[in-house]
Short mmCIF file of C-alpha atoms in Angstrom, two decimals:
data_model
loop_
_atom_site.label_atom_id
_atom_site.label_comp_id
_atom_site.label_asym_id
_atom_site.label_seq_id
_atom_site.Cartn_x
_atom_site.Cartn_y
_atom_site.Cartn_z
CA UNK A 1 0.00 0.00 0.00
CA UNK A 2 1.46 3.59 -0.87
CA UNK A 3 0.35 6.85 -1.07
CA UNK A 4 1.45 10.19 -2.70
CA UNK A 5 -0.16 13.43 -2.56
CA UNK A 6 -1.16 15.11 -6.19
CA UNK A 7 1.25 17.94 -4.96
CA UNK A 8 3.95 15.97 -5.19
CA UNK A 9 3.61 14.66 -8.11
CA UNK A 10 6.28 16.08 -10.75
CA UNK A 11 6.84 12.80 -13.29
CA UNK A 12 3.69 10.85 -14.28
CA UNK A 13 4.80 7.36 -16.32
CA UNK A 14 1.85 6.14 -18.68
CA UNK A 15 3.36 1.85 -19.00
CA UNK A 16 2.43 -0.23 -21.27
CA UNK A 17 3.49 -3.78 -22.69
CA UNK A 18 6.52 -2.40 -25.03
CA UNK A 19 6.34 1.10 -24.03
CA UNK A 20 5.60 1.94 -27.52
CA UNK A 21 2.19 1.74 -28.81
CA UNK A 22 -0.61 2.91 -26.15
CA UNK A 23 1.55 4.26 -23.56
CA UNK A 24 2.49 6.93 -26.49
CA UNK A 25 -1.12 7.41 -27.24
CA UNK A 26 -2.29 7.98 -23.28
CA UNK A 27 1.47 10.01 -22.79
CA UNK A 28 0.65 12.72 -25.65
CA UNK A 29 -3.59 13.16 -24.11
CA UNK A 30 -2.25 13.40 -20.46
CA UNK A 31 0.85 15.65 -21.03
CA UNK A 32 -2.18 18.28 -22.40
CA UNK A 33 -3.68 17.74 -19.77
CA UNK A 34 -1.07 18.02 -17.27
CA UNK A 35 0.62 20.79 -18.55
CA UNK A 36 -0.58 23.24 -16.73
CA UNK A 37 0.43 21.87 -13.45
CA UNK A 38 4.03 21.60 -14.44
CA UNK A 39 3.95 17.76 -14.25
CA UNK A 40 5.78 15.69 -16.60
CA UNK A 41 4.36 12.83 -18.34
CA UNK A 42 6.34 9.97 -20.30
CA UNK A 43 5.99 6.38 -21.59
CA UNK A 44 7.69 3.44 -20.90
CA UNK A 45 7.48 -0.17 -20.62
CA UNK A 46 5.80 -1.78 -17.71
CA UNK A 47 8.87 -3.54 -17.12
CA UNK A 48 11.66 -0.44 -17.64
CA UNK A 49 9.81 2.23 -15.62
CA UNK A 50 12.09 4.77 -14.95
CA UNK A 51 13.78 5.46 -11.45
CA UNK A 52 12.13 8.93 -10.93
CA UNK A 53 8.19 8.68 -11.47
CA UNK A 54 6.17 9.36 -9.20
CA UNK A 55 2.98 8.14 -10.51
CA UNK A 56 2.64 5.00 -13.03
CA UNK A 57 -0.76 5.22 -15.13
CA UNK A 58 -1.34 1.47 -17.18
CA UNK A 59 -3.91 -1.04 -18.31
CA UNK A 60 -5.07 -3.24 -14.93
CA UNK A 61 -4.24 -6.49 -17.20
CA UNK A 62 -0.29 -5.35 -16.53
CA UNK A 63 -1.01 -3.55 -13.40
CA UNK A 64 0.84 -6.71 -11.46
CA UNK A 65 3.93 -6.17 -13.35
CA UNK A 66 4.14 -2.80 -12.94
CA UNK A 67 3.92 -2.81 -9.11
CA UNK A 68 6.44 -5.71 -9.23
CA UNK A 69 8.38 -3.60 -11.24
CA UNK A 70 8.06 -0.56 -9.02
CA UNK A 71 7.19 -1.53 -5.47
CA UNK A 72 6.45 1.60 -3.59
CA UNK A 73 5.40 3.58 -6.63
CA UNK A 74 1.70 4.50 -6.61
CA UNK A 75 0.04 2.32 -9.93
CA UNK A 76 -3.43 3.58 -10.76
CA UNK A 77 -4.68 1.18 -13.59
CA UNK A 78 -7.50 2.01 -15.62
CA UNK A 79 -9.85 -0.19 -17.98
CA UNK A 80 -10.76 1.92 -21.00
CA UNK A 81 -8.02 3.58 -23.38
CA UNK A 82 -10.61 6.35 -23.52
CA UNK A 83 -12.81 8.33 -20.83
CA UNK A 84 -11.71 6.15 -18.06
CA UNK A 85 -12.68 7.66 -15.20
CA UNK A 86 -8.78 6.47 -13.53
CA UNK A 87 -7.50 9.65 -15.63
CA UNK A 88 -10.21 12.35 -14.30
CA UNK A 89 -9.10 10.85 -11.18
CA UNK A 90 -5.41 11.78 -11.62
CA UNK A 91 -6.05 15.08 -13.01
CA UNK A 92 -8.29 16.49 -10.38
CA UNK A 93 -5.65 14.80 -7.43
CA UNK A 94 -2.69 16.81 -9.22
CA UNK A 95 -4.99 19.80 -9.21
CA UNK A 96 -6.10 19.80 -6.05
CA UNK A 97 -3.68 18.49 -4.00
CA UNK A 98 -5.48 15.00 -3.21
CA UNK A 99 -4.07 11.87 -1.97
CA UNK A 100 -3.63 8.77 -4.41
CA UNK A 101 -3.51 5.80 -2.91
CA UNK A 102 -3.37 2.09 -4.59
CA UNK B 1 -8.72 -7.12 -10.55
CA UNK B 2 -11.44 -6.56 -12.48
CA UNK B 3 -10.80 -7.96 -15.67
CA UNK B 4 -12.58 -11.39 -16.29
CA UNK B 5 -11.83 -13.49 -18.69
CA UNK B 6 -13.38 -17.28 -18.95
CA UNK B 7 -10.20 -18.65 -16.79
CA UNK B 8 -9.74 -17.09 -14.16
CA UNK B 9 -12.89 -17.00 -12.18
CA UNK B 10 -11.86 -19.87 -10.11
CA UNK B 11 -8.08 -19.01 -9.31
CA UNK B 12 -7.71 -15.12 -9.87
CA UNK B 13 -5.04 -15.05 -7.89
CA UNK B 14 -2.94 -18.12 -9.48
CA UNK B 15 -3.86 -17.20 -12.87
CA UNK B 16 -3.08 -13.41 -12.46
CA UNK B 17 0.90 -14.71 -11.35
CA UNK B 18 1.34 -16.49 -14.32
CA UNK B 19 -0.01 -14.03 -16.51
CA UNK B 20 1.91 -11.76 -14.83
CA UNK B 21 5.18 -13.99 -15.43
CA UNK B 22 4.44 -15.06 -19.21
CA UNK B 23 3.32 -11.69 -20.15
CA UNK B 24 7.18 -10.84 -18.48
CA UNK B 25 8.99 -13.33 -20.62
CA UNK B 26 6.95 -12.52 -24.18
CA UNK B 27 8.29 -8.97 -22.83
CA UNK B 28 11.71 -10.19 -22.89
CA UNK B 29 11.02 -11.91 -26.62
CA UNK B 30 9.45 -8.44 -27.63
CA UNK B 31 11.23 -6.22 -26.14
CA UNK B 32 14.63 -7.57 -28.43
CA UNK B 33 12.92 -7.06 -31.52
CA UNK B 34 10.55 -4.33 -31.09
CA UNK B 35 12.89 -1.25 -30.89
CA UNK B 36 14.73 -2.50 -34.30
CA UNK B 37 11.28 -2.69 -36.73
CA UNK B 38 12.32 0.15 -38.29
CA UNK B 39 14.95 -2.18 -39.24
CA UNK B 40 13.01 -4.92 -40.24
CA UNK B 41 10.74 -2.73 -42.54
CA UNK B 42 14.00 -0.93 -43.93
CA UNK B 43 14.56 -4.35 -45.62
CA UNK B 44 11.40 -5.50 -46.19
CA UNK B 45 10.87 -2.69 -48.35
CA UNK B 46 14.39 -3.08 -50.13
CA UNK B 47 13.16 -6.29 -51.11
CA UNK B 48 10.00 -5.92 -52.50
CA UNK B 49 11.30 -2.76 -54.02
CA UNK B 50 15.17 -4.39 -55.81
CA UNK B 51 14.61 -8.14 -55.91
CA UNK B 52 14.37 -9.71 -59.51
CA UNK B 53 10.76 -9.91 -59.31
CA UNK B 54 10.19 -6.32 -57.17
CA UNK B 55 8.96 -3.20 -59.01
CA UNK B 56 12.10 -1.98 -60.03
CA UNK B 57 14.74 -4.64 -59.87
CA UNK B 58 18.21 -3.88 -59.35
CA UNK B 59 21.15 -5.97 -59.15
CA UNK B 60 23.68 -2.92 -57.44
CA UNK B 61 20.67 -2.55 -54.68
CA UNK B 62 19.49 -6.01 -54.29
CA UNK B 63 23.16 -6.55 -53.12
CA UNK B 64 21.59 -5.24 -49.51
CA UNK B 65 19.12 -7.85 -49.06
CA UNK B 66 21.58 -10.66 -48.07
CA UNK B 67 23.60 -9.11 -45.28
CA UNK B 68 20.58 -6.87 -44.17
CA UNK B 69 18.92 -10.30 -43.03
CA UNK B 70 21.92 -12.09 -42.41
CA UNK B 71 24.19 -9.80 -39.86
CA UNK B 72 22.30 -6.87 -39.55
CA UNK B 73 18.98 -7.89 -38.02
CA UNK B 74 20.20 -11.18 -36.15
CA UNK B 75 23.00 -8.49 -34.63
CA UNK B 76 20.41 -5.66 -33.42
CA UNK B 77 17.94 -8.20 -32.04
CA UNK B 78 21.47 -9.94 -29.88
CA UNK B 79 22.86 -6.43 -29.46
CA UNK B 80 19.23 -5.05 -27.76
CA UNK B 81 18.71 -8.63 -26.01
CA UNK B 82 22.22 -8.19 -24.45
CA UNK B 83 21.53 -4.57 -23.46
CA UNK B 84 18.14 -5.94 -21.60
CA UNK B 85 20.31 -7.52 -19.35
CA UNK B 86 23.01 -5.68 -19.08
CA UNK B 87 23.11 -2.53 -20.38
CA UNK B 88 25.77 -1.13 -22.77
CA UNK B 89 28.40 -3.90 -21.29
CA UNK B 90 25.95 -6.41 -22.14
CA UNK B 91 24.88 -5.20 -25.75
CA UNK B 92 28.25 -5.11 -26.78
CA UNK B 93 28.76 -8.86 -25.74
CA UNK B 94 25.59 -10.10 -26.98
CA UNK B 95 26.19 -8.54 -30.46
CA UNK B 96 29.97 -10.12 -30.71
CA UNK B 97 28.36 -13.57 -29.49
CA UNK B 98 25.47 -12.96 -31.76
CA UNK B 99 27.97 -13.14 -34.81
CA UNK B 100 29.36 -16.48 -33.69
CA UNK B 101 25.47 -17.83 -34.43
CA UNK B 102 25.22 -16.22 -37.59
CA UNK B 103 28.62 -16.87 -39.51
CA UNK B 104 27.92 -20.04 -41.08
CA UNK B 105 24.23 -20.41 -40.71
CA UNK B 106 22.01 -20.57 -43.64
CA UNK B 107 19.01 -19.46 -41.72
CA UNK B 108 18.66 -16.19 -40.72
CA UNK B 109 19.38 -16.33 -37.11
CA UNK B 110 16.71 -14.52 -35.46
CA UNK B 111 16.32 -17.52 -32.66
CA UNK B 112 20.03 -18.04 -32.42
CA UNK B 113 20.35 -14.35 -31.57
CA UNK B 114 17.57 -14.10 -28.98
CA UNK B 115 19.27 -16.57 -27.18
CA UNK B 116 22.92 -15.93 -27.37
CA UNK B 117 22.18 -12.28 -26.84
CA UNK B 118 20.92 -11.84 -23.29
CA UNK B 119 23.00 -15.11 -22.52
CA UNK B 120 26.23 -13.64 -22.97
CA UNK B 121 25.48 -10.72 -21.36
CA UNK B 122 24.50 -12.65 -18.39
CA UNK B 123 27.45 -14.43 -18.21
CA UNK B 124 29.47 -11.02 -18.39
CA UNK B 125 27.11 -9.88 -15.36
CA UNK B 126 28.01 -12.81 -13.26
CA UNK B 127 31.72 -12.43 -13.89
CA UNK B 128 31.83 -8.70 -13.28
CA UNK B 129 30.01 -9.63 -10.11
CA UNK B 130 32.62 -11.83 -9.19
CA UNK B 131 35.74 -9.93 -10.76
CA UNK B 132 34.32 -6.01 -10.14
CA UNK B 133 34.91 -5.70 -6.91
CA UNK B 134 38.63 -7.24 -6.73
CA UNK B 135 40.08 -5.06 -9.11
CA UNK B 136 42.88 -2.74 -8.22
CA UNK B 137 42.51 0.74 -8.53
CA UNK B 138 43.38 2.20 -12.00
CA UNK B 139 42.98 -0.97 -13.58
CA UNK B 140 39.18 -0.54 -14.58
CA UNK B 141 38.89 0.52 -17.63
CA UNK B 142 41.75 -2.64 -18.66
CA UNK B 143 39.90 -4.98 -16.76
CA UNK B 144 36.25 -3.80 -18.29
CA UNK B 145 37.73 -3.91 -21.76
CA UNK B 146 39.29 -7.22 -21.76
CA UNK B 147 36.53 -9.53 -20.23
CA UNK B 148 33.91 -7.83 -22.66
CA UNK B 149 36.60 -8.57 -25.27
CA UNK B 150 37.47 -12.17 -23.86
CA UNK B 151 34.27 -13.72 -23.12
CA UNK B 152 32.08 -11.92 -26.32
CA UNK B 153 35.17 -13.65 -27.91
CA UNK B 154 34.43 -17.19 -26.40
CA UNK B 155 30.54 -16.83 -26.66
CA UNK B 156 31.28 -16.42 -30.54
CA UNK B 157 32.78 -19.83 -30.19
CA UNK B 158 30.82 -21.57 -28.46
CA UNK B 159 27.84 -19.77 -30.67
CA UNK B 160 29.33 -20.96 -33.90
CA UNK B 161 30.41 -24.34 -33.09
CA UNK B 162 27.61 -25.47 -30.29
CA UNK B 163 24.47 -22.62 -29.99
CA UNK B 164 24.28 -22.28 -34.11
CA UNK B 165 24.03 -25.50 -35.43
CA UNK B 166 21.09 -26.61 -33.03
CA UNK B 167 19.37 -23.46 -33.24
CA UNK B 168 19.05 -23.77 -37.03
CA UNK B 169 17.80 -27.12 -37.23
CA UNK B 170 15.24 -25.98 -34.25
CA UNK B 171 14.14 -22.53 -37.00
CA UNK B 172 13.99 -25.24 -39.46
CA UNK B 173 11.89 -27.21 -37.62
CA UNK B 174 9.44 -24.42 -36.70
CA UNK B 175 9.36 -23.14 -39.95
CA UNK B 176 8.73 -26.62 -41.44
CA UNK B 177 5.63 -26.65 -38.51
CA UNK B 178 4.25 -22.96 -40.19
CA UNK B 179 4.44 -24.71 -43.51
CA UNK B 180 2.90 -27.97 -42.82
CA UNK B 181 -0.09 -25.88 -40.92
CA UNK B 182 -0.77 -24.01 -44.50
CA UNK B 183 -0.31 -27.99 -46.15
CA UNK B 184 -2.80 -29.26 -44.00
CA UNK B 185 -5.17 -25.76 -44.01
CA UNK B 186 -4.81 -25.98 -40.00
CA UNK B 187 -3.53 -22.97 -40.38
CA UNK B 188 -6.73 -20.50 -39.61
CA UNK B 189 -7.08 -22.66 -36.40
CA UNK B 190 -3.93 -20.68 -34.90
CA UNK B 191 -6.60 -17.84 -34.30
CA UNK B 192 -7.87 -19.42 -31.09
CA UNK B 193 -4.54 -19.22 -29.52
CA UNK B 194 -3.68 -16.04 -31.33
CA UNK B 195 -6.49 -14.05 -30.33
CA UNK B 196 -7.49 -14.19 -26.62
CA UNK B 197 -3.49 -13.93 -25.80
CA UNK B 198 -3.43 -10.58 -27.91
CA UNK B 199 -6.72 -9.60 -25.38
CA UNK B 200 -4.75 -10.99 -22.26
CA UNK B 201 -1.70 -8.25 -23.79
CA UNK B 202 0.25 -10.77 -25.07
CA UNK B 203 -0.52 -9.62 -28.85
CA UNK B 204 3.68 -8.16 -29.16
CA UNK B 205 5.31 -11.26 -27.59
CA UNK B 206 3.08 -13.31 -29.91
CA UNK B 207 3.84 -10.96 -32.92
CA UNK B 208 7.32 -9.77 -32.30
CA UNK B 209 8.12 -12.61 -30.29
CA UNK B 210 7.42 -15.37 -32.71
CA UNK B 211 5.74 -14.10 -36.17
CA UNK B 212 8.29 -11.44 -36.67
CA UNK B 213 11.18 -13.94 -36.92
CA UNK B 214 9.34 -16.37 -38.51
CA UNK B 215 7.90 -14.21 -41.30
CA UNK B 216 11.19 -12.60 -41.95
CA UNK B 217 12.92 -15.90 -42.97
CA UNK B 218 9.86 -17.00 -45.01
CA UNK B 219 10.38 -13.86 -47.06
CA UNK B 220 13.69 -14.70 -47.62
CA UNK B 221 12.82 -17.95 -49.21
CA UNK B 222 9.79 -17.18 -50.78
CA UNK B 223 9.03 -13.10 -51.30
CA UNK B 224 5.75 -12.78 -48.94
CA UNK B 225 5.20 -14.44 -45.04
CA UNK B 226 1.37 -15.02 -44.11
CA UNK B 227 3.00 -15.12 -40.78
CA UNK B 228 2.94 -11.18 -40.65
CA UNK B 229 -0.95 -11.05 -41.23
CA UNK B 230 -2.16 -13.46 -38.23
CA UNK B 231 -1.56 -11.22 -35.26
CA UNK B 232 -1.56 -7.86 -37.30
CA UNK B 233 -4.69 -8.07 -39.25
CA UNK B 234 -6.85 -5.22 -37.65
CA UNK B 235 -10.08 -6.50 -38.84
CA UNK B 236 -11.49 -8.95 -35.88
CA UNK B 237 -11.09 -5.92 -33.93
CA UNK B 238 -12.47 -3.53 -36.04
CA UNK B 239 -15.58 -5.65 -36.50
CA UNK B 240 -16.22 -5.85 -32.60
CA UNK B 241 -15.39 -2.08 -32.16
CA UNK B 242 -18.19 -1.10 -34.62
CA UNK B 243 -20.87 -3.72 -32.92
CA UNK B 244 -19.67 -1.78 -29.84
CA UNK B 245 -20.40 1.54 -31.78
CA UNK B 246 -23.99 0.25 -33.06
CA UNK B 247 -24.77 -2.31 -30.21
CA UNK B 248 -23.23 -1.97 -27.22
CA UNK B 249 -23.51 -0.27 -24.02
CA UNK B 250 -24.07 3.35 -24.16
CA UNK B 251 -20.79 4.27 -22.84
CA UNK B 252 -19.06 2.39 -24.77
CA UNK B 253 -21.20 3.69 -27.99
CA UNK B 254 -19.66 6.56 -27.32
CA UNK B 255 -15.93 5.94 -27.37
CA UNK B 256 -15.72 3.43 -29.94
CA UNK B 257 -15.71 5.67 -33.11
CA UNK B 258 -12.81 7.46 -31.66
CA UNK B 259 -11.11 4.21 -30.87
CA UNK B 260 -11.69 2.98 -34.32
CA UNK B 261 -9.51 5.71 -36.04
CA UNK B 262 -6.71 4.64 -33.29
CA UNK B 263 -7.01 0.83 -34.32
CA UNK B 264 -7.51 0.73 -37.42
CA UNK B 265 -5.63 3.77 -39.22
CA UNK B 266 -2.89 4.06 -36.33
CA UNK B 267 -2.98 0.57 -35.22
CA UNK B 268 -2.65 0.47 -31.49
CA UNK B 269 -4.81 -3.04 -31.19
CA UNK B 270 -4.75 -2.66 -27.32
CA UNK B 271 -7.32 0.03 -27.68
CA UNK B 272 -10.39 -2.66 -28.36
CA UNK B 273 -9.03 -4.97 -25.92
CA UNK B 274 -10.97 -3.31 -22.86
CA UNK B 275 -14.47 -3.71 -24.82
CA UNK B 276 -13.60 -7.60 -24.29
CA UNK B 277 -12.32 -7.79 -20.85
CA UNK B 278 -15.09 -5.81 -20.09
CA UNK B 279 -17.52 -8.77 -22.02
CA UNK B 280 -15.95 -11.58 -22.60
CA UNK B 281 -17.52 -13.87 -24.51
CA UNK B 282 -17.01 -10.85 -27.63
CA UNK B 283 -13.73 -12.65 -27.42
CA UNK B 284 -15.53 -15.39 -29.81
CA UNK B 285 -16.18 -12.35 -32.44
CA UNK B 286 -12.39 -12.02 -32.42
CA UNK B 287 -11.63 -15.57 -33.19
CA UNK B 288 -14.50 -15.87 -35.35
CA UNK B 289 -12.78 -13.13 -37.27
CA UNK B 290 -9.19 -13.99 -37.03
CA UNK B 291 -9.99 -17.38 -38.24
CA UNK B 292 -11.72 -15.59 -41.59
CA UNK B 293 -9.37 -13.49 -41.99
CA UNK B 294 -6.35 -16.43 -41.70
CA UNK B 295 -8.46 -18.67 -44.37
CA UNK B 296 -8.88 -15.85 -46.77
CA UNK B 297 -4.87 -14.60 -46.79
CA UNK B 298 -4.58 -18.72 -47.00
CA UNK B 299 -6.85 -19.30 -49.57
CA UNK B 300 -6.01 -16.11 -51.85
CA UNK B 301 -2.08 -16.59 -51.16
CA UNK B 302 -1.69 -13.25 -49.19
CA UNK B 303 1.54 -12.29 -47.31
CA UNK B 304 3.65 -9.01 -46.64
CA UNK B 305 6.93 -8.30 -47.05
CA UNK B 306 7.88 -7.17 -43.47
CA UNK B 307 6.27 -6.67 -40.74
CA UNK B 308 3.76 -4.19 -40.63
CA UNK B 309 4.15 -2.83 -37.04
CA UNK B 310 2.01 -1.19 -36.07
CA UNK B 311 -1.08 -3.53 -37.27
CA UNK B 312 -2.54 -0.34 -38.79
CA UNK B 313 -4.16 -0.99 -42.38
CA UNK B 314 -2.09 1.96 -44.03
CA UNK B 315 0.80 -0.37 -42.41
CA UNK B 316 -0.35 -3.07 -44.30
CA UNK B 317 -0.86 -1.63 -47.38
CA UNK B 318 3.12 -0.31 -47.26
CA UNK B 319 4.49 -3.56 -46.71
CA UNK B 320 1.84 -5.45 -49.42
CA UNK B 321 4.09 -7.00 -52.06
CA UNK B 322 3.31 -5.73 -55.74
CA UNK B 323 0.11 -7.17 -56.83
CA UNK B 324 -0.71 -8.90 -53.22
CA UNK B 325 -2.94 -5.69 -52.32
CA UNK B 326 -6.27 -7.34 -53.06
CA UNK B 327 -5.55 -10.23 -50.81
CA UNK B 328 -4.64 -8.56 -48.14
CA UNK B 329 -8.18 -6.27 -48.37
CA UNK B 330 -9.89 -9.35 -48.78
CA UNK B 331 -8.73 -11.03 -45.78
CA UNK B 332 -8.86 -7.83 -43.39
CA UNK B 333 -12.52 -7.30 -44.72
CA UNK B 334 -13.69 -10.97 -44.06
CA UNK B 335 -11.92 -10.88 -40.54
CA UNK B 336 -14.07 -7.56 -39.92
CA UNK B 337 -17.26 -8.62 -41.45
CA UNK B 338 -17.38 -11.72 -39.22
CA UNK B 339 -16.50 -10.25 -36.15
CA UNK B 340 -18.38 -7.96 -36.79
CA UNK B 341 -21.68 -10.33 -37.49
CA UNK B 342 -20.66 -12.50 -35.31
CA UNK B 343 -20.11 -9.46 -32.37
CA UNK B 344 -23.98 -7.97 -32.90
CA UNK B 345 -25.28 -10.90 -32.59
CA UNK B 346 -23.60 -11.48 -28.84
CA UNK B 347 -24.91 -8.29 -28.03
CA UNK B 348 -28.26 -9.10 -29.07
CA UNK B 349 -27.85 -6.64 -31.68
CA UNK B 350 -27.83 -4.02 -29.21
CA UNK B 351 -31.82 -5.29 -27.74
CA UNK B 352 -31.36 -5.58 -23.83
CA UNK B 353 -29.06 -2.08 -23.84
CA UNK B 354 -32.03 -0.26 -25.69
CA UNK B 355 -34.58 -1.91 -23.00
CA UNK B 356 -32.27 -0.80 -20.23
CA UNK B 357 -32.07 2.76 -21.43
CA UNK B 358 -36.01 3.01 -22.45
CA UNK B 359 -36.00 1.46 -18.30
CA UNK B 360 -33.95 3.97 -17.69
CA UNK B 361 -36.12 6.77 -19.39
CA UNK B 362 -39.64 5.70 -17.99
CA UNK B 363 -38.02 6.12 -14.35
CA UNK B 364 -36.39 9.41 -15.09
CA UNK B 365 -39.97 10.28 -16.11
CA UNK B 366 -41.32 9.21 -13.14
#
């Protein structure tokens, strides 16, 4: 069980199987709408997530590798590619300063 | 966990651990070959383009094809297999062991080199583990130089004289399997495995992992590879994403066009696979359609000439040897059409979501 605070957040990592198809796709929709909270978003595979994020967005099928991957790391997985409420969720934490929990 | 599939209702917990650890290893498989497609479709496209038989044949530029397949692809699949290991220490030894596998085989030595690859550069880990630590100061950079050097040396060796020889009669072997599946027509019948592992996100190791390789050295003997078309074809989930669009849930209705344009012109596949986790049993549209789509590249003599990644149609259509357009049309539009068909009709062509919302409407009225 961790936690982070959507303050703290700097360096969101969308994951995905190779870190090259979908995780592009989510990493170029959140980035917009990140932006204007001065958080970074990038892609990577669920399996190579880099040392510094502090948030890993990916499908809940590879949800298990990611937190194996990354124990410690907040994972918030989401079902749907599109609308999935898992990325209102992140976007209203960063803006208001709400906890994220997994 | 919420995503049920007909499997793991009993044993989510067992079930989601082995997932886990086989969709880890078809990462591995991937994960060599993915980064180096641009590779792959770099000679693809010199083939179809300079062979004898291409669209303008060349002799002068046809001279590429043989060491494109031969060194240079075998060599970037070891070279990025070593660096998954070990980083730049390992690439460099998994690309020198990677040539010991290819010299002298007359396969290409896509197999040979996903082995070799992150095996040397294992080895190298374990004896810098061992070695690292007891060398004297200022002798580093010889020390880090010579075992790269001396054991990338060896692991050419022992790839030439041991690893290569058994590796090509197992490509032969696995080719020969490909080819006696298309003998025997058995070969739509690989859809059942093929497409609920794509759903469970298994669709690159499967691709990458095994068709990739495969297809490649099938081009190299005969011009096309079907094997390119069975994971790739974007038409069983096209044909479920528009009896989403027309049938499904009303949330769903509304995402699917959108989702559509991503699959099927950019050709991110994983973007329909939610609409099945989320009902399952649309995974029998998917096979339904994969296995129509297989017959119909079988039965019209379809193939590519390198793998179109990602399995967008434009993709296709780029990698389509001259004159094997129509084919490949044919078989995406069967694999959508069925899915499709086959799709509505699981959703009852769309009956119980309209009763649910007219339900829905009558209380609202209230």
């Amino acid at each position: 069980m961790s936690s982070i605070n959507g303050s703290d957040i700097k360096k969101v990592v969308v994951a995905c199987d190779a870190g090259m198809g979908s995780s592009v796709l989510l990493t170029s929709q959140m980035s917009k709408t990140l932006k204007p909270y001065n958080v970074t978003v990038e892609h990577s595979s669920v399996d190579r997530i880099p040392a510094d994020a502090d948030l890993v967005l990916c499908h809940s099928g590879l949800a298990s590798r990611a937190r194996a991957n990354k124990p410690g790391t907040v994972v918030v997985p989401f079902q749907m590619f599109m609308g999935d409420p898992a990325f209102a969720r992140v976007e209203q934490a960063i803006k208001a300063g709400e906890t994220l929990a997994d | 966990m919420t995503t049920p599939t007909p499997t793991d209702s009993q044993k989510p917990g067992r079930f989601e651990a082995s997932r886990a650890a086989v969709q880890k290893f078809g990462g591995y498989l991937s994960g060599m070959v993915m980064p180096n497609i641009g590779a792959f479709i770099a000679w693809g496209l010199i083939t179809a383009l300079f062979i004898p038989d291409g669209w303008f044949p060349n002799e002068t530029l046809a001279a590429l094809v043989d060491p494109m397949i031969g060194y240079l692809l075998p060599l970037l699949i070891g070279y990025t297999g070593g660096r998954l290991v070990y980083d730049q220490r390992g690439a460099v030894v998994g690309a020198i062991a990677t040539m010991g596998v290819v010299v002298g085989a007359d396969v290409p030595m896509f197999l040979g080199a996903m082995i070799i690859g992150p095996l040397a550069a294992f080895l190298l880990k374990m004896v810098d583990k061992v070695l690292q630590p007891r060398i004297h100061a200022g002798f580093e950079m010889l020390y880090n130089n010579f075992s790269s050097g001396i054991l990338g040396g060896a692991m050419a060796i022992v790839g030439l004289l041991g690893i290569g020889p058994v590796v090509q009669t197992i490509t032969e072997v696995l080719g020969a399997g490909v080819q006696a599946l298309i003998d025997l027509s058995l070969l739509p019948l690989v859809s059942i495995i093929v497409e609920p592992a794509k759903v469970l996100f298994l669709n690159n190791a499967i691709n990458h992992g095994v068709f990739t390789p495969l297809g490649t050295a099938r081009v190299d003997e005969t011009g096309q590879a079907i094997e390119f078309l069975i994971e790739t074809n974007p038409g069983p989930g096209l044909g479920i994403l528009l009896a989403v669009m027309f049938f499904g849930p009303k949330i769903s209705r509304a995402t699917a066009p959108g989702a559509i344009v991503i699959q099927f012109l950019g050709g991110i596949h994983e973007i329909y696979f939610p609409y099945i986790l989320a009902q399952p049993k649309l995974i029998l549209a998917a096979i339904a359609g994969g296995v129509a789509g297989v017959t119909t590249f079988m039965v019209l003599d379809a193939g590519l000439v390198g793998p179109p990644s990602p399995g967008s149609i434009i993709a296709l259509m780029a990698v389509s040897p001259r004159g094997g357009h129509l084919p490949v049309l044919a078989g995406v539009f069967a694999a959508t059409a069925v899915s499709f068909i086959v799709a509505s009709f699981l959703l009852g062509f769309g009956r119980s979501e309209r009763a649910k919302e007219k339900a829905q409407h009558t209380q609202e009225a209230k």
